[in-house]
Amino acid sequence: MKRNIVAELKDGRRIRGMIEFSVYHRLRFPSKTRGFLYCHHDPRLPPTTGEVRFRVTETSDPTCFQNGTDLMRPDGSLPWSISLLQLRSTHEPFKELAIQDGIIQPGIFNFGKFGVAMTFLEQPFVVTLDKTRILHLIDLQQYRAKKSVIRILLPIPGKHGESELKGKLLVRFERASLTEHVNDTSIVMRVLKILEPIRRLREDATVSQPTPQAGALLKSLHFSQIRCIEFDEPFLRLLPSITATPLPPSNLKPIADGKVSALVSALPRTISTLNPSRIQPSDFMFLSGRVTVNLPSTGTLYYKSYGVSAIPYPPNTQGFFYMHLQPHLPLLTGQIRFRVTPSNDPTQFEKGTDLLYADGQPWNVNALQIAHFPSFAYLKEQLHRDGYVEFLQALLRLPKQATRQLQRILCYLEQPFVVNMSHLCVRFSFISADQVRRVKIGPMFNDSAVSSNPYTGRLLLRFEQSTLPEHVKGNFVVLRVLKILEPIKLVDPNYNKRLPIPRVGELVTKTNHDYRSYNLDDKTCSVRGLKYLPSIPDDQPNL
């Protein structure tokens, strides 16, 4: 009934576990079940949605893998599988291998041991007409799940807890435009296959519910009318739809039965170039859902990490790592970014967009991190191979200081930065000749007459040298609004707008309508260190 498996990890550990053919019925694996365990995932979804399957082959030769067939469940509905989002204690080998390969992170696979882990709307699943069905609707962006129960689908009229029919169906959800709902779509259920014959639960009962038909939408009797069954669970509408044309399949590495050394083929860990003009199709990477990207040696790239925890790369993160360096800006503004493109065609690089953090700033590995993080030594070596000699020489002059929290770094006065209007202060750092200086600016958008900042929203701002008449004899800087990244909203609808609403292209003002300014010659000025930054007043940022 159960088979023992052993995982051999890269650190030398051997992890033991077990697999079984059927949890509920304690069935033995069918005869002649021989072949390879492997990880299967739809390339349109993050690797975290993958599942362990068993590919039945004629021999132990890995070249037979592609010609084999997947082991099916006892009812023949779907391939036998173990979801990476529902790993149990007996599946410890798969869990450790998935963590090792950066597919999942510790602690995220707790979305229910029983039921269906739903990661996309059209995901097929099995329902039994006279029983309830548990679904775990998983939000891949926030890594949270909503437990939802499908109750009796075709009840006896007036008795919602008692089914009129019995039988087993393979079904899926989908969106449909129903005539009774103009200008809106509904979530309905389509019957894909009849797995067990549909019969009346009681032979003497009169059947009033319509009999499900393979290929048709599931319907029921509703107030004397036959209508499609609609599902109003809000979480269902959050699930992604993957009815579009699939991406090319990734190269999956099969696993020998009984002894496991790798769960899936790792992402390409070597980068042939960081120069955008030299990238090759082989440099294309799928990062969606991954917690880490492992580089040669000990290098690891996170999307966002907080101590021991990390946020996975967002959905649809696929493209190329590259060096972002603008000739007219200081060398130390150079950073490694990730360009998101629709395919592995390098000619689409220019039409792509940079991967962003949640606050709208480009994801990056900045100059300080490249210079002083041992884990980024491989990136530094690749930059040398690509000929970025001047940039590397500039890194040698950087002071060695704690750099893990230095995401917002200014290298010149007019460099744009993002501000959340609801925050009470803004922190950033800038690089001077001898050290990295940290700056904390008090409230930019506060009104002392109210207890909190009156507005919410996110803005792209920049400092610039003041040309106001009252500042002619001083060394003052002001703040200009470059772009509104998130709509500005009132915290209190009754606020009298004593603090003017910021507008694109205008200077930031205070409640008395004076422009917010900073005297860099004042020893008590919080941003006094900005005077050491070079000024590039003609810089035209790419907004």
Coordinates of C-alpha atoms in Angstrom, one line a residue:
M1 CA 0.0 0.0 0.0
K2 CA 2.9 2.4 0.8
R3 CA 6.3 2.8 -0.8
N4 CA 9.4 4.1 1.0
I5 CA 11.4 6.8 -0.7
V6 CA 14.7 8.5 0.2
A7 CA 15.9 12.0 -0.8
E8 CA 19.6 12.7 -1.1
L9 CA 20.2 16.4 -0.5
K10 CA 23.2 18.5 -1.7
D11 CA 24.3 19.0 1.9
G12 CA 24.6 15.2 2.4
R13 CA 21.4 14.6 4.3
R14 CA 19.2 11.6 3.5
I15 CA 15.5 12.3 4.1
R16 CA 13.1 9.3 4.3
G17 CA 9.4 9.4 3.5
M18 CA 6.5 7.4 2.1
I19 CA 4.0 7.6 -0.8
E20 CA 0.8 5.7 -1.2
F21 CA -1.5 5.1 -4.1
S22 CA -4.8 6.1 -2.4
V23 CA -5.1 7.8 1.0
Y24 CA -8.7 7.0 1.4
H25 CA -9.0 3.4 0.1
R26 CA -5.6 1.9 1.1
L27 CA -5.1 0.5 -2.4
R28 CA -1.9 -1.0 -3.6
F29 CA 0.0 0.6 -6.5
P30 CA -1.1 -1.2 -9.7
S31 CA 1.2 -4.0 -11.0
K32 CA 3.9 -2.9 -13.4
T33 CA 4.0 0.6 -11.9
R34 CA 7.6 1.3 -12.6
G35 CA 9.2 4.5 -13.8
F36 CA 10.1 7.9 -12.4
L37 CA 8.8 10.4 -9.9
Y38 CA 8.9 13.9 -11.3
C39 CA 7.6 17.4 -10.8
H40 CA 4.9 18.6 -13.2
H41 CA 3.7 22.2 -13.3
D42 CA 1.8 24.3 -15.9
P43 CA 4.3 26.8 -17.3
R44 CA 1.6 29.5 -17.2
L45 CA 1.6 29.3 -13.4
P46 CA 4.4 29.6 -10.7
P47 CA 6.4 26.5 -10.0
T48 CA 5.0 26.5 -6.4
T49 CA 1.7 25.2 -8.0
G50 CA 3.5 22.1 -9.2
E51 CA 2.7 18.5 -8.2
V52 CA 4.7 15.3 -7.9
R53 CA 3.6 12.7 -10.5
F54 CA 4.7 9.3 -11.5
R55 CA 5.7 8.6 -15.1
V56 CA 5.3 4.9 -16.0
T57 CA 8.0 3.7 -18.4
E58 CA 9.0 0.4 -19.9
T59 CA 12.6 0.5 -18.5
S60 CA 14.8 2.5 -16.2
D61 CA 16.3 4.3 -19.1
P62 CA 15.6 8.1 -18.7
T63 CA 15.3 8.4 -22.5
C64 CA 12.0 6.5 -22.2
F65 CA 10.5 9.3 -20.0
Q66 CA 9.0 11.3 -22.8
N67 CA 7.3 8.2 -24.3
G68 CA 5.8 7.1 -21.0
T69 CA 2.4 7.8 -19.5
D70 CA 1.4 9.2 -16.1
L71 CA 0.1 6.9 -13.5
M72 CA -3.7 7.7 -13.0
R73 CA -5.8 7.8 -9.9
P74 CA -7.9 4.8 -9.0
D75 CA -11.0 6.3 -10.6
G76 CA -9.1 7.3 -13.8
S77 CA -10.1 10.9 -13.4
L78 CA -6.8 12.7 -13.2
P79 CA -3.1 11.8 -12.9
W80 CA -1.9 10.5 -9.5
S81 CA -0.2 13.4 -7.8
I82 CA 1.0 15.1 -4.6
S83 CA 0.5 18.8 -4.6
L84 CA 3.5 20.9 -3.4
L85 CA 1.0 23.1 -1.6
Q86 CA -0.4 20.2 0.5
L87 CA 2.7 18.2 1.6
R88 CA 2.3 16.0 4.6
S89 CA 4.8 14.8 7.1
T90 CA 5.4 11.6 5.1
H91 CA 6.3 13.8 2.1
E92 CA 9.3 15.3 3.8
P93 CA 11.7 14.3 0.9
F94 CA 9.7 16.3 -1.6
K95 CA 9.4 19.2 0.8
E96 CA 13.2 19.4 1.4
L97 CA 14.0 19.0 -2.3
A98 CA 11.5 21.8 -3.3
I99 CA 13.1 24.1 -0.7
Q100 CA 16.6 23.2 -1.8
D101 CA 15.7 24.1 -5.4
G102 CA 14.0 27.4 -4.4
I103 CA 10.5 26.3 -5.6
I104 CA 8.9 26.8 -2.2
Q105 CA 9.8 28.3 1.1
P106 CA 9.4 26.8 4.6
G107 CA 6.0 27.3 6.0
I108 CA 3.9 28.0 2.9
F109 CA 2.6 24.4 2.3
N110 CA -0.1 24.5 5.0
F111 CA -3.2 24.9 2.8
G112 CA -5.1 21.9 4.1
K113 CA -4.1 18.3 4.0
F114 CA -7.4 17.2 2.5
G115 CA -9.5 18.8 -0.3
V116 CA -8.4 20.3 -3.5
A117 CA -5.7 23.1 -3.7
M118 CA -7.2 25.4 -6.3
T119 CA -4.6 27.6 -8.0
F120 CA -6.4 28.6 -11.2
L121 CA -10.0 28.9 -12.1
E122 CA -10.3 26.2 -14.7
Q123 CA -8.5 23.5 -12.6
P124 CA -10.3 20.2 -13.0
F125 CA -11.5 18.4 -9.8
V126 CA -13.8 15.6 -8.8
V127 CA -17.1 16.0 -7.1
T128 CA -19.5 13.3 -5.7
L129 CA -23.1 14.4 -6.1
D130 CA -24.3 13.2 -2.7
K131 CA -21.2 14.5 -0.7
T132 CA -19.7 17.9 0.1
R133 CA -16.3 18.9 -1.4
I134 CA -13.6 21.0 0.3
L135 CA -11.7 23.4 -1.9
H136 CA -8.7 25.5 -0.8
L137 CA -8.8 28.7 -3.0
I138 CA -5.2 29.9 -3.0
D139 CA -4.1 33.5 -3.7
L140 CA -0.6 33.0 -5.2
Q141 CA 0.4 36.6 -4.8
Q142 CA -0.2 36.8 -1.0
Y143 CA 0.2 33.1 -0.3
R144 CA -3.0 32.8 1.6
A145 CA -5.9 30.4 1.1
K146 CA -9.7 30.5 1.6
K147 CA -11.4 27.3 2.6
S148 CA -14.6 26.8 0.6
V149 CA -17.1 24.0 0.8
I150 CA -19.1 22.9 -2.2
R151 CA -22.3 21.5 -0.7
I152 CA -24.9 19.3 -2.3
L153 CA -25.1 20.4 -5.9
L154 CA -28.4 18.8 -6.9
P155 CA -30.5 18.7 -3.7
I156 CA -34.1 17.5 -3.3
P157 CA -36.2 20.7 -3.7
G158 CA -36.7 22.2 -0.2
K159 CA -34.0 20.0 1.3
H160 CA -30.7 21.6 0.6
G161 CA -28.7 19.1 2.7
E162 CA -30.1 16.0 0.9
S163 CA -29.1 15.0 -2.6
E164 CA -31.5 13.7 -5.2
L165 CA -28.8 11.9 -7.2
K166 CA -25.6 10.0 -6.7
G167 CA -22.6 9.7 -9.0
K168 CA -19.1 11.1 -9.5
L169 CA -18.2 13.9 -12.0
L170 CA -15.0 15.5 -13.2
V171 CA -15.7 19.2 -13.4
R172 CA -14.2 22.6 -13.6
F173 CA -15.2 26.2 -13.0
E174 CA -15.2 28.8 -15.8
R175 CA -16.5 32.2 -16.5
A176 CA -19.7 32.6 -18.6
S177 CA -22.0 35.4 -19.7
L178 CA -25.5 34.4 -18.8
T179 CA -28.5 36.1 -20.3
E180 CA -30.0 36.9 -16.9
H181 CA -26.8 38.9 -16.0
V182 CA -26.3 41.7 -18.5
N183 CA -22.8 43.3 -18.6
D184 CA -21.4 40.8 -16.1
T185 CA -19.8 37.3 -16.0
S186 CA -20.7 34.5 -13.7
I187 CA -18.7 31.6 -12.3
V188 CA -20.3 28.4 -13.4
M189 CA -19.3 24.7 -13.5
R190 CA -18.8 22.5 -16.5
V191 CA -19.0 18.7 -16.5
L192 CA -15.9 17.3 -18.2
K193 CA -16.6 13.6 -17.6
I194 CA -19.0 11.2 -15.9
L195 CA -16.8 9.1 -13.7
E196 CA -19.5 7.0 -12.0
P197 CA -23.0 6.5 -13.4
I198 CA -25.6 8.9 -12.2
R199 CA -28.5 7.3 -10.3
R200 CA -31.3 8.2 -8.0
L201 CA -30.5 7.8 -4.4
R202 CA -33.9 6.4 -3.7
E203 CA -35.4 4.2 -6.3
D204 CA -39.0 5.2 -5.4
A205 CA -38.2 9.0 -5.6
T206 CA -39.3 11.3 -8.3
V207 CA -36.3 13.0 -9.9
S208 CA -36.9 16.7 -10.6
Q209 CA -33.3 17.8 -10.9
P210 CA -31.8 17.7 -14.5
T211 CA -29.2 14.9 -15.1
P212 CA -25.7 16.2 -15.6
Q213 CA -24.3 15.8 -19.1
A214 CA -20.7 15.5 -20.1
G215 CA -19.5 18.7 -21.8
A216 CA -22.4 20.8 -20.6
L217 CA -22.7 23.3 -17.8
L218 CA -24.2 22.0 -14.6
K219 CA -27.8 23.0 -14.1
S220 CA -30.3 22.7 -11.3
L221 CA -34.0 23.3 -10.5
H222 CA -34.3 26.8 -9.1
F223 CA -37.8 28.1 -8.2
S224 CA -39.4 25.9 -10.8
Q225 CA -36.8 27.0 -13.4
I226 CA -33.8 25.0 -14.8
R227 CA -30.8 27.4 -14.5
C228 CA -27.0 27.1 -14.5
I229 CA -25.6 26.8 -11.0
E230 CA -23.7 30.0 -10.1
F231 CA -20.9 30.2 -7.5
D232 CA -20.6 33.6 -5.7
E233 CA -17.5 32.8 -3.6
P234 CA -15.4 36.1 -4.0
F235 CA -12.1 34.2 -3.8
L236 CA -13.0 32.3 -6.9
R237 CA -12.8 35.6 -8.9
L238 CA -9.3 36.1 -7.6
L239 CA -8.0 32.9 -9.1
P240 CA -6.1 33.4 -12.4
S241 CA -7.5 32.1 -15.6
I242 CA -5.2 30.1 -17.8
T243 CA -7.3 29.4 -20.9
A244 CA -4.8 31.3 -23.0
T245 CA -2.2 29.5 -25.2
P246 CA 0.3 27.8 -22.9
L247 CA 4.0 28.7 -22.8
P248 CA 6.6 26.2 -24.0
P249 CA 7.1 23.5 -21.4
S250 CA 10.1 23.7 -19.1
N251 CA 12.7 21.0 -19.0
L252 CA 11.6 18.7 -16.2
K253 CA 14.1 16.2 -14.8
P254 CA 12.7 12.8 -13.9
I255 CA 13.4 11.1 -10.6
A256 CA 14.4 7.5 -10.2
D257 CA 11.9 5.5 -8.1
G258 CA 13.0 4.9 -4.5
K259 CA 15.9 7.3 -4.5
V260 CA 15.5 11.0 -5.2
S261 CA 18.3 13.5 -5.7
A262 CA 16.5 16.4 -7.4
L263 CA 12.8 17.3 -7.7
V264 CA 12.9 19.5 -10.8
S265 CA 15.5 20.8 -13.1
A266 CA 16.8 24.0 -11.6
L267 CA 16.6 27.3 -13.3
P268 CA 19.6 28.2 -15.4
R269 CA 22.1 29.2 -12.7
T270 CA 24.6 30.6 -15.1
I271 CA 24.1 33.9 -16.9
S272 CA 26.0 34.2 -20.2
T273 CA 25.8 38.0 -20.1
L274 CA 24.4 41.0 -18.3
N275 CA 24.9 43.2 -21.3
P276 CA 21.5 43.9 -22.9
S277 CA 22.9 43.9 -26.4
R278 CA 24.4 40.4 -26.0
I279 CA 21.6 38.5 -24.3
Q280 CA 20.7 35.1 -25.8
P281 CA 17.5 33.0 -25.7
S282 CA 19.2 30.7 -23.2
D283 CA 19.4 33.6 -20.7
F284 CA 15.6 33.7 -20.4
M285 CA 14.4 32.7 -17.0
F286 CA 11.0 31.9 -15.3
L287 CA 11.0 33.3 -11.8
S288 CA 7.2 33.4 -11.0
G289 CA 6.5 32.0 -7.6
R290 CA 10.1 31.2 -6.8
V291 CA 11.5 32.3 -3.4
T292 CA 15.1 32.2 -4.5
V293 CA 17.2 32.2 -7.6
N294 CA 20.4 30.3 -7.0
L295 CA 23.6 31.5 -8.6
P296 CA 26.9 29.6 -8.8
S297 CA 28.8 29.2 -5.5
T298 CA 26.6 30.6 -2.7
G299 CA 24.8 33.4 -4.6
T300 CA 21.1 33.8 -4.1
L301 CA 18.7 36.4 -5.5
Y302 CA 15.5 37.2 -3.6
Y303 CA 12.6 39.3 -4.7
K304 CA 12.2 40.7 -1.2
S305 CA 13.5 39.2 2.0
Y306 CA 12.9 40.1 5.6
G307 CA 15.3 38.3 7.9
V308 CA 14.5 34.6 7.7
S309 CA 11.4 35.1 5.6
A310 CA 11.0 36.1 1.9
I311 CA 8.3 37.1 -0.6
P312 CA 8.2 35.0 -3.8
Y313 CA 8.7 36.6 -7.2
P314 CA 5.3 37.8 -8.5
P315 CA 3.3 36.0 -11.2
N316 CA 4.4 36.5 -14.8
T317 CA 8.0 37.2 -13.8
Q318 CA 9.9 35.9 -16.8
G319 CA 12.6 37.6 -18.8
F320 CA 16.3 38.5 -18.5
F321 CA 18.7 39.8 -15.8
Y322 CA 20.7 42.8 -17.2
M323 CA 23.0 45.7 -16.2
H324 CA 21.2 49.0 -16.1
L325 CA 23.7 51.8 -16.6
Q326 CA 22.9 55.3 -18.1
P327 CA 25.9 57.1 -19.6
H328 CA 24.9 60.6 -18.4
L329 CA 24.5 59.5 -14.8
P330 CA 27.1 58.7 -12.1
L331 CA 28.5 55.2 -12.4
L332 CA 27.3 54.2 -9.0
T333 CA 23.7 54.5 -10.1
G334 CA 24.3 51.3 -12.1
Q335 CA 22.3 48.3 -10.9
I336 CA 21.3 44.9 -12.0
R337 CA 17.6 44.7 -12.9
F338 CA 15.2 42.1 -14.4
R339 CA 13.5 42.9 -17.7
V340 CA 10.1 41.2 -18.0
T341 CA 9.4 40.1 -21.6
P342 CA 6.6 37.9 -23.2
S343 CA 9.1 35.3 -24.6
N344 CA 12.7 34.3 -24.8
D345 CA 13.2 36.4 -28.0
P346 CA 16.0 38.9 -27.2
T347 CA 14.6 41.4 -29.8
Q348 CA 11.6 41.9 -27.3
F349 CA 14.0 43.2 -24.6
E350 CA 13.5 46.9 -25.5
K351 CA 9.7 46.5 -25.5
G352 CA 9.7 44.8 -22.1
T353 CA 9.3 46.4 -18.7
D354 CA 11.4 46.2 -15.5
L355 CA 10.3 44.0 -12.6
L356 CA 9.0 46.3 -9.9
Y357 CA 8.7 46.2 -6.1
A358 CA 5.3 46.8 -4.6
D359 CA 6.1 50.5 -4.1
G360 CA 6.7 50.9 -7.8
Q361 CA 10.5 51.1 -7.8
P362 CA 12.5 48.8 -10.0
W363 CA 13.7 45.6 -8.4
N364 CA 17.5 45.8 -8.4
V365 CA 20.8 44.7 -7.0
N366 CA 22.5 48.1 -6.2
A367 CA 26.1 49.1 -6.4
L368 CA 26.7 48.7 -2.6
Q369 CA 25.3 45.2 -2.7
I370 CA 27.4 44.2 -5.7
A371 CA 30.5 45.6 -4.1
H372 CA 30.3 44.1 -0.6
F373 CA 27.9 41.1 -0.5
P374 CA 29.9 37.9 -0.9
S375 CA 26.8 36.2 -2.3
F376 CA 27.0 38.5 -5.3
A377 CA 30.6 37.7 -6.2
Y378 CA 29.4 35.8 -9.3
L379 CA 27.6 38.9 -10.5
K380 CA 30.7 40.9 -10.1
E381 CA 32.7 38.3 -12.1
Q382 CA 30.1 38.4 -14.9
L383 CA 30.3 42.2 -15.0
H384 CA 34.0 41.9 -15.4
R385 CA 33.6 39.4 -18.3
D386 CA 31.1 41.8 -19.9
G387 CA 33.6 44.7 -19.8
Y388 CA 32.1 47.0 -17.2
V389 CA 35.6 47.8 -15.9
E390 CA 34.9 51.5 -15.0
F391 CA 31.9 50.5 -12.9
L392 CA 33.9 47.9 -11.1
Q393 CA 36.6 50.3 -10.4
A394 CA 34.1 52.7 -8.9
L395 CA 32.9 49.9 -6.6
L396 CA 36.4 49.6 -5.2
R397 CA 36.1 53.1 -3.7
L398 CA 32.8 52.4 -1.9
P399 CA 33.0 52.3 1.9
K400 CA 32.2 49.0 3.6
Q401 CA 29.0 49.5 5.6
A402 CA 25.8 47.5 6.4
T403 CA 24.0 47.6 3.1
R404 CA 21.1 45.1 3.4
Q405 CA 18.4 47.8 4.1
L406 CA 19.8 50.3 1.6
Q407 CA 17.2 49.9 -1.1
R408 CA 16.6 53.7 -1.7
I409 CA 20.0 55.1 -2.5
L410 CA 20.5 58.5 -4.1
C411 CA 23.7 59.0 -6.2
Y412 CA 22.8 62.5 -7.5
L413 CA 20.6 65.3 -6.3
E414 CA 17.8 65.0 -8.9
Q415 CA 17.5 61.2 -8.7
P416 CA 13.8 60.3 -8.4
F417 CA 12.5 58.4 -5.3
V418 CA 9.1 57.1 -4.2
V419 CA 7.1 58.5 -1.2
N420 CA 4.1 57.0 0.5
M421 CA 2.0 60.0 1.6
S422 CA 0.6 58.1 4.6
H423 CA 4.0 57.5 6.1
L424 CA 5.2 59.9 8.8
C425 CA 8.8 59.9 7.6
V426 CA 11.0 59.0 4.6
R427 CA 14.3 57.2 4.8
F428 CA 17.0 57.0 2.2
S429 CA 20.7 56.9 1.9
F430 CA 23.3 58.6 -0.4
I431 CA 26.9 57.9 -1.2
S432 CA 29.5 60.5 -0.5
A433 CA 33.3 60.1 -1.1
D434 CA 34.0 58.6 2.3
Q435 CA 30.9 57.0 3.6
V436 CA 27.3 56.0 3.1
R437 CA 25.0 58.5 4.8
R438 CA 21.6 57.7 6.0
V439 CA 18.9 60.4 6.0
K440 CA 15.5 60.5 7.7
I441 CA 13.1 63.3 6.7
G442 CA 10.1 64.2 8.8
P443 CA 6.6 64.3 7.5
M444 CA 6.3 65.8 4.0
F445 CA 2.5 65.7 3.8
N446 CA 1.3 66.4 7.3
D447 CA -1.2 68.8 8.8
S448 CA -0.6 69.6 12.5
A449 CA -4.3 70.2 12.8
V450 CA -5.2 66.6 12.3
S451 CA -3.9 63.5 14.0
S452 CA -2.6 61.7 10.9
N453 CA -1.5 62.6 7.4
P454 CA -4.6 63.7 5.6
Y455 CA -3.9 61.9 2.3
T456 CA -3.0 58.4 1.1
G457 CA -1.2 57.7 -2.2
R458 CA 2.2 57.2 -3.6
L459 CA 4.2 59.8 -5.5
L460 CA 7.5 59.9 -7.4
L461 CA 9.4 63.0 -6.3
R462 CA 12.9 64.5 -6.7
F463 CA 15.0 67.1 -5.0
E464 CA 16.2 70.0 -7.1
Q465 CA 18.1 73.2 -6.5
S466 CA 15.7 76.0 -5.6
T467 CA 15.4 79.0 -8.0
L468 CA 12.7 80.7 -5.9
P469 CA 13.4 84.5 -5.3
E470 CA 13.5 84.0 -1.5
H471 CA 16.3 81.5 -1.9
V472 CA 18.6 83.4 -4.2
K473 CA 21.2 84.0 -1.4
G474 CA 21.1 80.6 0.1
N475 CA 21.7 76.9 -0.7
F476 CA 18.1 75.6 -0.7
V477 CA 16.5 72.5 -2.3
V478 CA 12.8 71.9 -3.0
L479 CA 10.7 68.9 -3.9
R480 CA 9.0 68.5 -7.3
V481 CA 6.2 65.9 -8.0
L482 CA 7.2 63.9 -11.1
K483 CA 4.4 61.3 -11.2
I484 CA 1.4 60.1 -9.2
L485 CA 2.0 56.3 -8.8
E486 CA -1.1 55.6 -6.7
P487 CA -4.2 57.9 -6.7
I488 CA -4.3 60.5 -3.9
K489 CA -7.3 60.0 -1.6
L490 CA -8.6 61.7 1.5
V491 CA -8.3 59.9 4.8
D492 CA -11.2 61.9 6.1
P493 CA -13.8 63.0 3.4
N494 CA -14.6 66.1 5.5
Y495 CA -11.0 67.3 5.5
N496 CA -10.8 71.0 4.5
K497 CA -7.7 70.5 2.3
R498 CA -5.7 73.0 4.3
L499 CA -2.7 71.1 2.9
P500 CA -2.9 71.5 -0.9
I501 CA -3.2 68.3 -3.0
P502 CA 0.1 67.7 -4.8
R503 CA 0.0 68.0 -8.6
V504 CA 2.3 66.6 -11.2
G505 CA 5.0 69.0 -12.3
E506 CA 4.5 71.3 -9.3
L507 CA 6.5 71.8 -6.1
V508 CA 5.4 70.3 -2.8
T509 CA 3.8 72.8 -0.5
K510 CA 3.0 73.1 3.2
T511 CA -0.3 74.0 4.9
N512 CA 0.5 77.7 4.7
H513 CA 1.0 77.3 0.9
D514 CA 4.7 78.0 1.2
Y515 CA 6.9 75.6 -0.7
R516 CA 8.5 72.9 1.3
S517 CA 12.3 73.6 1.2
Y518 CA 15.5 72.6 3.0
N519 CA 18.5 74.8 3.7
L520 CA 21.6 72.7 3.1
D521 CA 23.8 75.2 4.8
D522 CA 21.9 74.9 8.1
K523 CA 23.7 72.5 10.4
T524 CA 20.4 71.2 11.8
C525 CA 18.9 70.4 8.4
S526 CA 18.0 66.7 8.2
V527 CA 19.1 66.5 4.5
R528 CA 22.2 68.7 4.8
G529 CA 24.3 65.9 3.4
L530 CA 22.6 66.3 0.0
K531 CA 25.0 69.2 -0.7
Y532 CA 27.7 66.6 -1.3
L533 CA 25.8 64.9 -4.2
P534 CA 26.5 65.9 -7.8
S535 CA 23.7 67.9 -9.5
I536 CA 22.3 66.8 -12.9
P537 CA 19.5 69.4 -13.4
D538 CA 18.9 68.4 -17.1
D539 CA 18.2 64.7 -16.2
Q540 CA 15.1 63.5 -17.9
P541 CA 14.0 60.4 -15.9
N542 CA 12.2 57.6 -17.7
L543 CA 8.7 57.8 -16.2

